[in-house]
Coordinates of C-alpha atoms in Angstrom, one line a residue:
M18 CA 0.0 0.0 0.0
D19 CA 1.4 3.4 -0.8
L20 CA 1.7 6.0 1.9
D21 CA -1.1 8.3 0.7
K22 CA -3.6 5.4 0.8
A23 CA -2.3 4.4 4.2
L24 CA -2.7 7.9 5.6
G25 CA -6.2 8.0 4.1
L26 CA -7.2 5.3 6.6
I27 CA -6.9 7.9 9.5
A28 CA -10.5 8.8 10.4
E29 CA -11.6 12.2 11.5
V30 CA -14.1 12.3 14.4
P31 CA -15.7 15.7 15.1
D32 CA -16.3 17.0 18.6
F33 CA -14.1 14.5 20.4
P34 CA -12.9 14.5 23.2
Q35 CA -14.9 17.8 23.5
P36 CA -16.9 20.1 21.2
G37 CA -14.8 21.9 18.6
I38 CA -12.0 19.3 18.5
L39 CA -11.5 17.3 15.3
F40 CA -9.9 14.0 16.6
R41 CA -7.7 12.0 14.3
D42 CA -8.5 8.3 14.8
F43 CA -5.6 6.0 13.9
A44 CA -7.5 2.8 14.7
P45 CA -8.3 2.0 11.1
L46 CA -4.7 2.6 10.1
F47 CA -3.3 0.4 12.9
A48 CA -5.9 -2.3 11.9
S49 CA -4.5 -2.5 8.4
A50 CA -1.4 -4.5 8.2
E51 CA -0.4 -3.0 4.8
G52 CA -1.2 0.6 6.0
F53 CA 0.7 0.2 9.3
A54 CA 3.7 -1.2 7.4
A55 CA 3.6 1.7 4.9
V56 CA 3.6 4.3 7.7
T57 CA 6.3 2.4 9.7
S58 CA 8.5 2.3 6.7
A59 CA 8.0 5.9 5.9
L60 CA 8.8 6.9 9.6
A61 CA 12.0 4.9 9.4
D62 CA 13.1 7.2 6.6
T63 CA 12.8 10.2 8.9
L64 CA 15.3 9.0 11.5
D65 CA 18.9 10.1 11.6
E66 CA 21.4 7.3 11.1
D67 CA 23.0 7.7 14.5
V68 CA 19.8 7.4 16.6
E69 CA 20.3 5.0 19.5
L70 CA 16.8 5.0 21.1
L71 CA 13.2 5.9 20.3
A72 CA 11.1 7.9 22.8
A73 CA 7.4 6.9 22.4
V74 CA 4.8 9.3 23.6
E75 CA 1.7 7.7 25.2
A76 CA -0.3 6.2 23.8
R77 CA -0.4 5.9 20.0
G78 CA 3.3 6.8 19.9
F79 CA 3.9 3.5 21.7
L80 CA 2.5 1.5 18.8
L81 CA 4.4 3.5 16.2
A82 CA 7.7 3.5 18.1
A83 CA 7.5 -0.2 18.9
A84 CA 7.0 -1.2 15.3
L85 CA 9.7 1.2 14.2
G86 CA 12.1 0.1 16.9
H87 CA 11.6 -3.6 16.0
A88 CA 12.1 -2.9 12.3
Q89 CA 15.2 -0.7 12.9
G90 CA 16.8 -2.7 15.7
L91 CA 16.3 0.2 18.2
G92 CA 15.0 0.2 21.8
V93 CA 12.0 2.2 22.9
V94 CA 11.5 4.3 26.1
M95 CA 7.9 5.0 26.9
V96 CA 7.1 8.5 27.9
R97 CA 4.0 8.0 30.1
K98 CA 1.1 9.7 31.7
P99 CA 1.3 10.1 35.5
G100 CA 0.8 7.1 37.8
K101 CA 1.9 4.5 35.3
L102 CA 5.6 4.2 36.3
P103 CA 7.0 2.6 39.4
Q104 CA 10.1 4.9 39.3
V105 CA 10.1 8.3 37.7
A106 CA 13.2 10.2 36.5
A107 CA 11.3 13.4 35.8
R108 CA 7.9 14.9 35.0
A109 CA 6.8 17.8 32.8
D110 CA 3.5 19.6 32.7
Y111 CA 2.3 21.1 29.4
E112 CA -0.7 22.6 27.6
L113 CA -2.9 20.8 25.2
E114 CA -5.3 22.5 22.8
Y115 CA -8.1 21.5 25.2
G116 CA -6.4 21.5 28.6
R117 CA -3.3 20.7 30.6
A118 CA -1.5 17.4 31.0
T119 CA 1.7 15.8 32.5
L120 CA 4.2 13.3 31.1
E121 CA 6.8 11.2 33.1
L122 CA 10.0 9.6 32.0
P123 CA 11.0 6.2 33.6
A124 CA 14.1 6.3 35.8
G125 CA 17.3 4.6 34.7
V126 CA 16.3 4.0 31.1
V127 CA 17.7 6.9 29.2
Q128 CA 21.5 7.2 29.3
P129 CA 23.4 10.6 29.3
G130 CA 24.6 11.4 25.8
Q131 CA 22.2 9.0 24.1
R132 CA 20.8 10.2 20.8
V133 CA 17.0 9.8 21.0
A134 CA 14.3 10.4 18.4
V135 CA 10.8 11.3 19.7
I136 CA 8.0 9.4 18.0
D137 CA 4.3 10.4 18.1
D138 CA 1.2 10.3 16.0
V139 CA 0.1 13.9 15.7
L140 CA 1.8 17.2 16.1
A141 CA -0.9 19.7 17.1
T142 CA 0.1 22.5 19.5
G143 CA 3.5 21.0 20.2
G144 CA 3.1 20.9 23.9
T145 CA 3.2 17.1 24.3
V146 CA 6.3 16.7 22.1
A147 CA 8.0 19.7 23.7
A148 CA 7.4 18.1 27.2
A149 CA 8.9 14.8 26.0
C150 CA 12.0 16.6 24.6
R151 CA 12.5 18.4 28.0
L152 CA 12.3 15.2 29.9
L153 CA 14.8 13.5 27.7
E154 CA 17.2 16.4 27.9
Q155 CA 16.8 16.5 31.7
A156 CA 18.0 12.9 31.6
G157 CA 21.1 14.0 29.6
A158 CA 20.0 12.7 26.3
E159 CA 20.4 14.5 23.0
V160 CA 17.1 14.8 21.0
S161 CA 18.1 14.1 17.4
G162 CA 14.7 14.9 16.0
V163 CA 11.0 14.5 16.2
S164 CA 9.0 12.3 13.8
V165 CA 5.3 12.3 13.6
V166 CA 2.7 10.9 11.2
L167 CA 0.4 13.9 10.9
E168 CA 1.1 17.6 11.6
L169 CA -1.9 20.0 12.1
A170 CA -0.2 23.1 10.7
G171 CA -2.9 25.5 11.7
L172 CA -2.3 24.8 15.4
G173 CA 1.4 26.0 15.3
G174 CA 3.1 23.0 16.9
R175 CA 6.4 23.8 15.3
D176 CA 6.4 27.1 17.1
A177 CA 6.7 25.1 20.4
L178 CA 9.8 23.3 19.1
P179 CA 12.2 26.0 18.0
G180 CA 15.5 24.7 16.7
R181 CA 14.3 21.1 16.6
S182 CA 14.3 18.9 13.6
V183 CA 10.7 18.0 13.0
R184 CA 9.8 15.5 10.3
T185 CA 6.2 14.7 9.4
L186 CA 4.7 12.2 6.9
H187 CA 1.7 14.5 6.2
T188 CA 0.7 18.1 7.0
S189 CA -2.9 19.3 6.9

């Protein structure tokens, strides 16, 4: 399956999780073996050659980074929502387009100097990815870049990531 057809599997759900938000549902894409493979392959092309670890942002980033990590022989660190980790290295609060949230990094997983790529599904306002980058850098890692499937350009996510290499498969 070509990438455009795979990306066409992402459904748009109006007014979720609250009125005025247009949610991008990746479930149909993940359910398609060919579509998921096409997206994983395309994401692999966005990574720097010297990446040592992938940072997956909860929750859909977990699926993308796990598939990508397996295909590329890379490990994956899961950047989690609060209350999910037994040992926390650091936590970061951030703004969403519809509220506030927090992410946590597991203790003892990211090594100082490690080159890490952040993987997520959607770049909207940029708050989630910026928080993940801060956590990784607090642990001493070097964020080599950010790779996402879909960028919502109208929400200005890149503005929250100045100086960062941001690679997207599709911008709308």
